CSV table of C-alpha atoms in Angstrom, one decimal:
chain,number,residue,atom,x,y,z
A,1,MET,CA,0.0,0.0,0.0
A,2,LYS,CA,1.1,3.6,-0.6
A,3,ILE,CA,1.2,5.8,2.5
A,4,ALA,CA,-0.4,9.2,1.9
A,5,ARG,CA,1.8,12.2,2.5
A,6,GLY,CA,-0.2,13.4,5.5
A,7,LYS,CA,0.0,10.0,7.2
A,8,VAL,CA,3.7,9.4,6.8
A,9,ASP,CA,4.9,10.7,10.2
A,10,GLY,CA,2.4,8.6,12.0
A,11,PHE,CA,3.3,5.5,10.0
A,12,LEU,CA,7.0,5.9,10.7
A,13,ARG,CA,6.4,6.1,14.4
A,14,ASN,CA,4.0,3.1,14.5
A,15,PRO,CA,4.2,0.9,11.4
A,16,GLY,CA,2.4,-2.1,13.0
A,17,ASP,CA,3.6,-5.6,13.7
A,18,ASP,CA,2.2,-7.0,10.4
A,19,LEU,CA,4.4,-4.9,8.2
A,20,LYS,CA,7.1,-6.9,6.5
A,21,ILE,CA,8.6,-4.6,3.9
A,22,ALA,CA,8.8,-0.8,3.7
A,23,LEU,CA,10.0,0.8,0.4
A,24,ILE,CA,11.2,4.4,0.9
A,25,HIS,CA,12.0,6.0,-2.4
A,26,GLY,CA,12.2,9.4,-4.2
A,27,PRO,CA,14.6,12.1,-5.4
A,28,ASP,CA,15.3,13.4,-1.9
A,29,ARG,CA,17.7,10.7,-0.7
A,30,GLY,CA,18.5,12.6,2.5
A,31,LEU,CA,14.8,12.5,3.5
A,32,GLY,CA,14.6,8.9,2.5
A,33,ARG,CA,17.5,7.9,4.7
A,34,GLU,CA,16.1,10.0,7.6
A,35,ARG,CA,12.7,8.3,7.3
A,36,ALA,CA,14.4,4.9,7.1
A,37,GLU,CA,16.2,5.6,10.4
A,38,THR,CA,13.0,6.8,12.0
A,39,LEU,CA,11.1,3.8,10.9
A,40,ALA,CA,13.8,1.4,12.0
A,41,GLY,CA,14.0,3.2,15.4
A,42,SER,CA,10.3,2.5,16.0
A,43,VAL,CA,11.1,-1.2,15.9
A,44,CYS,CA,14.6,-1.2,17.5
A,45,PRO,CA,15.4,2.0,19.6
A,46,ASP,CA,19.1,1.1,19.6
A,47,LEU,CA,20.1,1.2,16.0
A,48,GLY,CA,23.6,0.4,16.9
A,49,ASP,CA,22.6,-3.1,18.2
A,50,PRO,CA,24.4,-5.5,15.8
A,51,PHE,CA,22.2,-8.4,16.8
A,52,ARG,CA,19.0,-6.6,15.8
A,53,VAL,CA,20.0,-4.2,13.0
A,54,ALA,CA,21.7,-5.1,9.7
A,55,ARG,CA,22.6,-2.8,6.9
A,56,LEU,CA,23.2,-3.9,3.3
A,57,SER,CA,24.5,-1.8,0.5
A,58,GLU,CA,23.5,-2.4,-3.1
A,59,GLU,CA,27.0,-3.7,-3.9
A,60,GLU,CA,26.6,-6.2,-1.1
A,61,LEU,CA,23.3,-7.4,-2.5
A,62,LYS,CA,24.8,-7.8,-5.9
A,63,ALA,CA,27.8,-9.7,-4.6
A,64,ASP,CA,25.8,-12.1,-2.5
A,65,PRO,CA,22.1,-12.1,-3.3
A,66,ARG,CA,21.4,-14.8,-0.8
A,67,ARG,CA,22.5,-12.6,2.1
A,68,LEU,CA,19.3,-10.6,2.1
A,69,ALA,CA,17.2,-13.7,2.7
A,70,ASP,CA,19.6,-14.8,5.4
A,71,GLU,CA,19.4,-11.4,7.2
A,72,VAL,CA,15.6,-11.2,7.2
A,73,SER,CA,15.3,-14.8,8.4
A,74,ALA,CA,17.8,-14.6,11.2
A,75,LEU,CA,16.7,-14.4,14.8
A,76,ALA,CA,18.1,-11.8,17.2
A,77,MET,CA,20.3,-13.4,19.9
A,78,THR,CA,19.1,-10.8,22.4
A,79,GLY,CA,15.5,-11.1,21.6
A,80,GLY,CA,13.2,-8.5,19.9
A,81,ARG,CA,12.4,-8.0,16.2
A,82,ARG,CA,15.2,-7.5,13.8
A,83,VAL,CA,15.5,-4.6,11.2
A,84,VAL,CA,17.2,-4.9,7.9
A,85,ILE,CA,18.0,-1.7,6.0
A,86,ALA,CA,18.9,-2.3,2.3
A,87,GLU,CA,19.9,0.1,-0.5
A,88,ALA,CA,18.3,-1.0,-3.8
A,89,ASP,CA,18.5,1.6,-6.6
A,90,GLY,CA,19.3,-0.7,-9.5
A,91,GLU,CA,16.9,-3.2,-11.2
A,92,PRO,CA,18.9,-6.3,-10.1
A,93,ALA,CA,18.5,-5.4,-6.4
A,94,GLY,CA,15.0,-4.4,-7.1
A,95,ARG,CA,14.0,-7.7,-8.7
A,96,LEU,CA,15.6,-9.5,-5.8
A,97,VAL,CA,13.4,-7.7,-3.2
A,98,ALA,CA,10.4,-8.1,-5.5
A,99,GLU,CA,10.9,-11.9,-5.6
A,100,MET,CA,11.2,-12.1,-1.9
A,101,ALA,CA,8.0,-10.0,-1.4
A,102,GLU,CA,6.0,-12.8,-3.0
A,103,THR,CA,6.3,-14.8,0.2
A,104,PRO,CA,7.2,-12.5,3.1
A,105,ASP,CA,7.3,-15.3,5.7
A,106,TRP,CA,9.9,-13.7,8.0
A,107,ASP,CA,9.5,-11.8,11.2
A,108,ALA,CA,12.0,-9.0,10.6
A,109,LEU,CA,11.1,-5.6,9.1
A,110,LEU,CA,12.9,-5.1,5.8
A,111,ILE,CA,13.4,-1.4,4.9
A,112,VAL,CA,14.4,-0.8,1.3
A,113,VAL,CA,15.8,2.7,0.4
A,114,ALA,CA,15.9,3.7,-3.2
A,115,GLY,CA,16.1,6.7,-5.4
A,116,ASN,CA,13.4,8.0,-7.7
A,117,LEU,CA,11.4,5.0,-9.1
A,118,THR,CA,8.9,5.0,-11.9
A,119,PRO,CA,5.6,3.2,-11.4
A,120,ARG,CA,6.9,0.6,-13.8
A,121,SER,CA,9.8,-0.4,-11.6
A,122,ALA,CA,9.9,-3.9,-10.3
A,123,LEU,CA,9.9,-2.7,-6.7
A,124,ARG,CA,6.9,-0.5,-6.9
A,125,LYS,CA,4.9,-3.0,-9.0
A,126,ALA,CA,5.5,-5.7,-6.5
A,127,LEU,CA,5.1,-3.8,-3.2
A,128,GLU,CA,2.3,-1.2,-3.9
A,129,PRO,CA,-0.5,-3.9,-4.1
A,130,SER,CA,0.9,-6.0,-1.2
A,131,ALA,CA,-0.9,-6.0,2.2
A,132,ALA,CA,2.4,-6.8,3.9
A,133,ALA,CA,4.3,-3.9,2.4
A,134,ALA,CA,4.2,-0.1,2.5
A,135,VAL,CA,5.5,2.4,0.0
A,136,VAL,CA,6.6,5.9,1.1
A,137,ALA,CA,7.6,8.6,-1.5
A,138,CYS,CA,10.2,11.2,-0.6
A,139,TYR,CA,10.1,14.5,-2.4
A,140,ALA,CA,11.8,17.8,-1.7
A,141,ASP,CA,10.5,19.7,1.3
A,142,ASP,CA,7.9,22.4,0.6
A,143,ASP,CA,7.3,25.5,2.7
A,144,ALA,CA,5.1,23.7,5.2
A,145,THR,CA,7.5,20.7,5.8
A,146,LEU,CA,10.5,23.1,6.1
A,147,ALA,CA,8.6,25.1,8.7
A,148,ARG,CA,7.9,21.9,10.7
A,149,LEU,CA,11.6,20.8,10.4
A,150,ILE,CA,12.7,24.2,11.7
A,151,ASP,CA,10.3,23.9,14.6
A,152,GLN,CA,11.5,20.4,15.4
A,153,VAL,CA,15.2,21.2,15.4
A,154,PHE,CA,14.9,24.5,17.2
A,155,GLY,CA,12.4,23.0,19.7
A,156,THR,CA,14.9,20.3,20.6
A,157,TRP,CA,17.6,22.9,21.3
A,158,LYS,CA,15.0,25.4,22.8
A,159,VAL,CA,16.2,28.0,20.4
A,160,THR,CA,13.9,30.9,19.7
A,161,ALA,CA,13.8,32.8,16.3
A,162,GLY,CA,11.3,35.3,15.0
A,163,ARG,CA,9.1,34.8,12.0
A,164,GLU,CA,11.3,36.8,9.7
A,165,VAL,CA,14.4,34.9,10.8
A,166,ARG,CA,12.7,31.6,10.1
A,167,GLU,CA,11.5,32.8,6.7
A,168,TYR,CA,15.1,33.9,5.9
A,169,ILE,CA,16.4,30.5,7.0
A,170,ALA,CA,13.8,28.5,5.0
A,171,GLU,CA,14.6,30.4,1.8
A,172,ARG,CA,18.2,29.3,2.1
A,173,LEU,CA,17.6,25.6,2.8
A,174,GLY,CA,17.9,23.2,-0.1
A,175,GLY,CA,15.9,20.2,-1.3
A,176,ASP,CA,17.8,17.6,0.6
A,177,ARG,CA,16.4,16.8,4.1
A,178,LEU,CA,19.7,15.6,5.7
A,179,ALA,CA,21.5,18.7,4.4
A,180,SER,CA,18.7,21.0,5.7
A,181,ARG,CA,18.8,19.3,9.1
A,182,GLY,CA,22.5,19.7,9.2
A,183,GLU,CA,22.3,23.4,8.5
A,184,LEU,CA,19.6,23.8,11.2
A,185,GLU,CA,21.6,22.0,13.8
A,186,LYS,CA,24.5,24.2,12.9
A,187,LEU,CA,22.3,27.2,13.5
A,188,ALA,CA,21.1,25.8,16.8
A,189,LEU,CA,24.6,25.1,17.9
A,190,PHE,CA,25.6,28.7,17.0
A,191,ALA,CA,22.8,30.0,19.2
A,192,GLY,CA,23.4,27.6,22.0
A,193,GLU,CA,20.7,25.7,24.0
A,194,GLY,CA,18.0,28.2,25.0
A,195,GLY,CA,19.5,30.9,22.8
A,196,GLU,CA,18.0,33.3,20.4
A,197,LEU,CA,18.8,33.7,16.7
A,198,GLY,CA,18.8,37.0,14.9
A,199,ILE,CA,19.0,37.7,11.2
A,200,GLY,CA,22.7,38.5,11.5
A,201,ASP,CA,23.4,35.4,13.4
A,202,ALA,CA,21.6,33.3,10.7
A,203,ALA,CA,23.5,35.0,7.9
A,204,ALA,CA,26.9,34.4,9.7
A,205,ALA,CA,26.2,30.8,10.5
A,206,LEU,CA,24.9,30.0,7.0
A,207,GLY,CA,27.9,31.7,5.4
A,208,ASP,CA,25.5,34.0,3.6
A,209,SER,CA,26.8,37.4,4.8
A,210,ALA,CA,28.2,38.1,1.4
A,211,ALA,CA,24.8,37.6,-0.3
A,212,LEU,CA,23.2,39.9,2.3
A,213,SER,CA,25.9,42.5,1.5
A,214,ILE,CA,25.2,42.3,-2.2
A,215,ASP,CA,21.4,42.5,-1.6
A,216,ASP,CA,22.0,45.7,0.5
A,217,LEU,CA,24.1,47.2,-2.2
A,218,VAL,CA,21.6,46.5,-5.0
A,219,HIS,CA,18.7,47.8,-2.9
A,220,ALA,CA,20.6,51.0,-2.2
A,221,ALA,CA,21.2,51.5,-5.9
A,222,ALA,CA,17.5,50.7,-6.8
A,223,SER,CA,16.3,53.1,-4.1
A,224,GLY,CA,18.6,56.0,-5.2
A,225,ASP,CA,20.2,56.0,-1.7
A,226,PHE,CA,23.7,57.3,-2.6
A,227,ALA,CA,25.0,57.4,1.0
A,228,ALA,CA,24.1,53.7,1.6
A,229,LEU,CA,25.4,52.8,-1.9
A,230,GLU,CA,28.8,54.4,-1.3
A,231,LYS,CA,29.0,52.6,2.0
A,232,GLN,CA,28.1,49.2,0.5
A,233,LEU,CA,30.5,49.7,-2.5
A,234,ARG,CA,33.4,50.4,0.0
A,235,ARG,CA,32.4,47.2,1.9
A,236,ALA,CA,32.2,45.2,-1.3
A,237,ARG,CA,35.8,46.3,-2.2
A,238,ASP,CA,37.1,45.5,1.3
A,239,ASP,CA,35.4,42.1,1.3
A,240,GLY,CA,36.7,41.3,-2.2
A,241,LEU,CA,33.2,40.6,-3.6
A,242,ALA,CA,33.3,39.8,-7.4
A,243,PRO,CA,32.0,42.8,-9.4
A,244,VAL,CA,30.2,40.4,-11.9
A,245,SER,CA,28.3,38.9,-9.0
A,246,ILE,CA,27.0,42.3,-8.0
A,247,ILE,CA,26.0,43.1,-11.6
A,248,ARG,CA,24.2,39.8,-12.0
A,249,ALA,CA,22.4,40.4,-8.7
A,250,ALA,CA,21.2,43.7,-10.0
A,251,GLN,CA,19.9,42.0,-13.1
A,252,ARG,CA,18.0,39.4,-11.0
A,253,HIS,CA,16.6,42.2,-8.8
A,254,PHE,CA,15.2,44.2,-11.7
A,255,GLN,CA,13.7,41.0,-13.2
A,256,ARG,CA,11.9,40.4,-10.0
A,257,LEU,CA,10.9,44.1,-9.8
A,258,GLN,CA,9.5,43.7,-13.4
A,259,LEU,CA,7.4,40.7,-12.5
A,260,ALA,CA,6.0,42.4,-9.4
A,261,ARG,CA,5.3,45.6,-11.2
A,262,ALA,CA,3.4,43.8,-13.9
A,263,GLN,CA,1.1,42.3,-11.1
A,264,VAL,CA,0.6,45.7,-9.6
A,265,ASP,CA,-0.3,47.1,-13.0
A,266,ASP,CA,-2.9,44.3,-13.2
A,267,GLY,CA,-4.5,45.5,-10.0
A,268,LYS,CA,-2.7,43.3,-7.4
A,269,SER,CA,-1.6,44.9,-4.2
A,270,PRO,CA,2.2,45.4,-3.7
A,271,ALA,CA,2.1,43.0,-0.7
A,272,HIS,CA,0.5,40.3,-2.9
A,273,ALA,CA,3.0,40.9,-5.7
A,274,MET,CA,6.0,40.6,-3.4
A,275,LYS,CA,4.7,37.4,-1.7
A,276,SER,CA,4.1,35.8,-5.1
A,277,LEU,CA,7.7,36.1,-6.1
A,278,ARG,CA,9.9,33.0,-5.6
A,279,PRO,CA,11.5,33.3,-3.2
A,280,PRO,CA,9.3,36.1,-1.7
A,281,VAL,CA,10.9,39.4,-0.9
A,282,MET,CA,12.8,39.2,2.4
A,283,PHE,CA,11.2,41.0,5.3
A,284,MET,CA,14.2,43.3,5.8
A,285,PHE,CA,13.8,44.6,2.2
A,286,GLU,CA,10.0,44.8,2.0
A,287,ASP,CA,9.7,48.5,2.6
A,288,ARG,CA,12.4,49.4,0.0
A,289,PHE,CA,11.0,47.0,-2.5
A,290,ARG,CA,7.6,48.5,-2.1
A,291,GLN,CA,9.0,52.0,-2.6
A,292,GLN,CA,10.8,50.8,-5.7
A,293,LEU,CA,7.5,49.5,-7.2
A,294,ASN,CA,6.2,53.0,-7.1
A,295,ARG,CA,9.5,54.6,-8.2
A,296,TRP,CA,10.3,52.4,-11.2
A,297,SER,CA,8.0,52.3,-14.3
A,298,PRO,CA,8.1,49.3,-16.6
A,299,ALA,CA,10.1,51.3,-19.2
A,300,ARG,CA,12.6,52.5,-16.5
A,301,ILE,CA,13.0,48.9,-15.2
A,302,ALA,CA,13.9,47.8,-18.7
A,303,GLY,CA,16.4,50.6,-18.9
A,304,ALA,CA,18.1,49.5,-15.6
A,305,MET,CA,18.3,45.9,-16.8
A,306,ASP,CA,20.0,47.2,-20.0
A,307,MET,CA,22.5,49.1,-17.8
A,308,ALA,CA,23.3,45.9,-15.9
A,309,VAL,CA,23.6,43.8,-19.0
A,310,GLU,CA,25.8,46.4,-20.7
A,311,ALA,CA,28.1,46.5,-17.6
A,312,GLU,CA,28.5,42.7,-17.6
A,313,LEU,CA,29.5,42.8,-21.3
A,314,GLU,CA,32.0,45.6,-20.6
A,315,CYS,CA,33.6,43.5,-17.8
A,316,LYS,CA,34.1,40.6,-20.2
A,317,SER,CA,35.1,42.3,-23.4
A,318,THR,CA,36.6,45.8,-23.0
A,319,GLY,CA,39.5,45.2,-20.6
A,320,LEU,CA,38.3,47.9,-18.3
A,321,PRO,CA,38.7,47.2,-14.5
A,322,ALA,CA,35.6,45.2,-13.6
A,323,GLU,CA,35.4,47.0,-10.2
A,324,ALA,CA,35.2,50.4,-11.9
A,325,VAL,CA,32.6,49.2,-14.4
A,326,CYS,CA,30.4,47.7,-11.6
A,327,GLU,CA,30.6,50.9,-9.5
A,328,ARG,CA,29.7,53.1,-12.5
A,329,ALA,CA,26.7,50.9,-13.3
A,330,MET,CA,25.4,51.0,-9.8
A,331,LEU,CA,25.8,54.8,-9.7
A,332,ARG,CA,23.9,55.1,-13.0
A,333,ILE,CA,21.1,53.0,-11.6
A,334,ALA,CA,21.0,55.1,-8.5
A,335,ARG,CA,20.8,58.3,-10.5
A,336,ALA,CA,18.0,56.8,-12.6
A,337,ALA,CA,16.1,55.9,-9.4
A,338,ARG,CA,16.4,59.5,-8.2
A,339,ARG,CA,15.0,60.8,-11.5
A,340,GLY,CA,12.1,58.4,-11.1
A,341,SER,CA,11.2,59.6,-7.6
């Protein structure tokens, strides 16, 4: 049977004694391995117990196909139900498990971890109709599951973080569950048990301070704020930020501004337009982005994008110092913003 997405967490905690095989598959291998460990832990709390837990790689299955049957049939010397966790991406390993699934007469729980499987794969065709098997798909975390993961990790460490900080963190987590959990645990360690995370702490711990600095610089230019722009340009020089990275960030910014401005022109509110962008506008830049929506017309946005593209071409083809080309382009954009106010 296939486990519905909303029922996965409950299933992992309490799979039932009748379950013989669990297939955990999907493109998010980190999430698949995490779920396999959670499921195994519901049967054997000590996953380091060599008498109750066996792990088989796909290479081991290929080298000795009989070992899988031996492991699921073995009895634990210390008592209790055994767990066998096997990796089975390729068709040979998949066919081996599928053949065994025809007569699941063992007591152990066999957990099979695989990558993205099509409905035609031997494993899915054999296990999805089976009453003794369960199939769990693992896809990249969406906003809701990322929020729950943040709550879970921070709750364990008793770390507090405001809504804006959590949104900032969620925007920077990737599609692999284990990698996301690792980043969150790094943040929790940075804050310390019972600590509080601010936006600067999150940026420093995630190694994203350079990206924040570039965002500040581009927003200063797009807002026509010469004092802030000069400060950020000096900081960019001191930090050794690549001029082309700044120019490309400006191109992306005005593309996003163009998309949001089109929605506003269609009657949507600025708040709706900003939240519809992917990723949404960060809370710390919302006020400036909203002002820019009023400041920049579609034609002027197109002109700013042309300035940024022209600057990138000059960096690559004219031999002029890239730093000087970048600074001139940002100042031109800031002057254009002032004219549009």
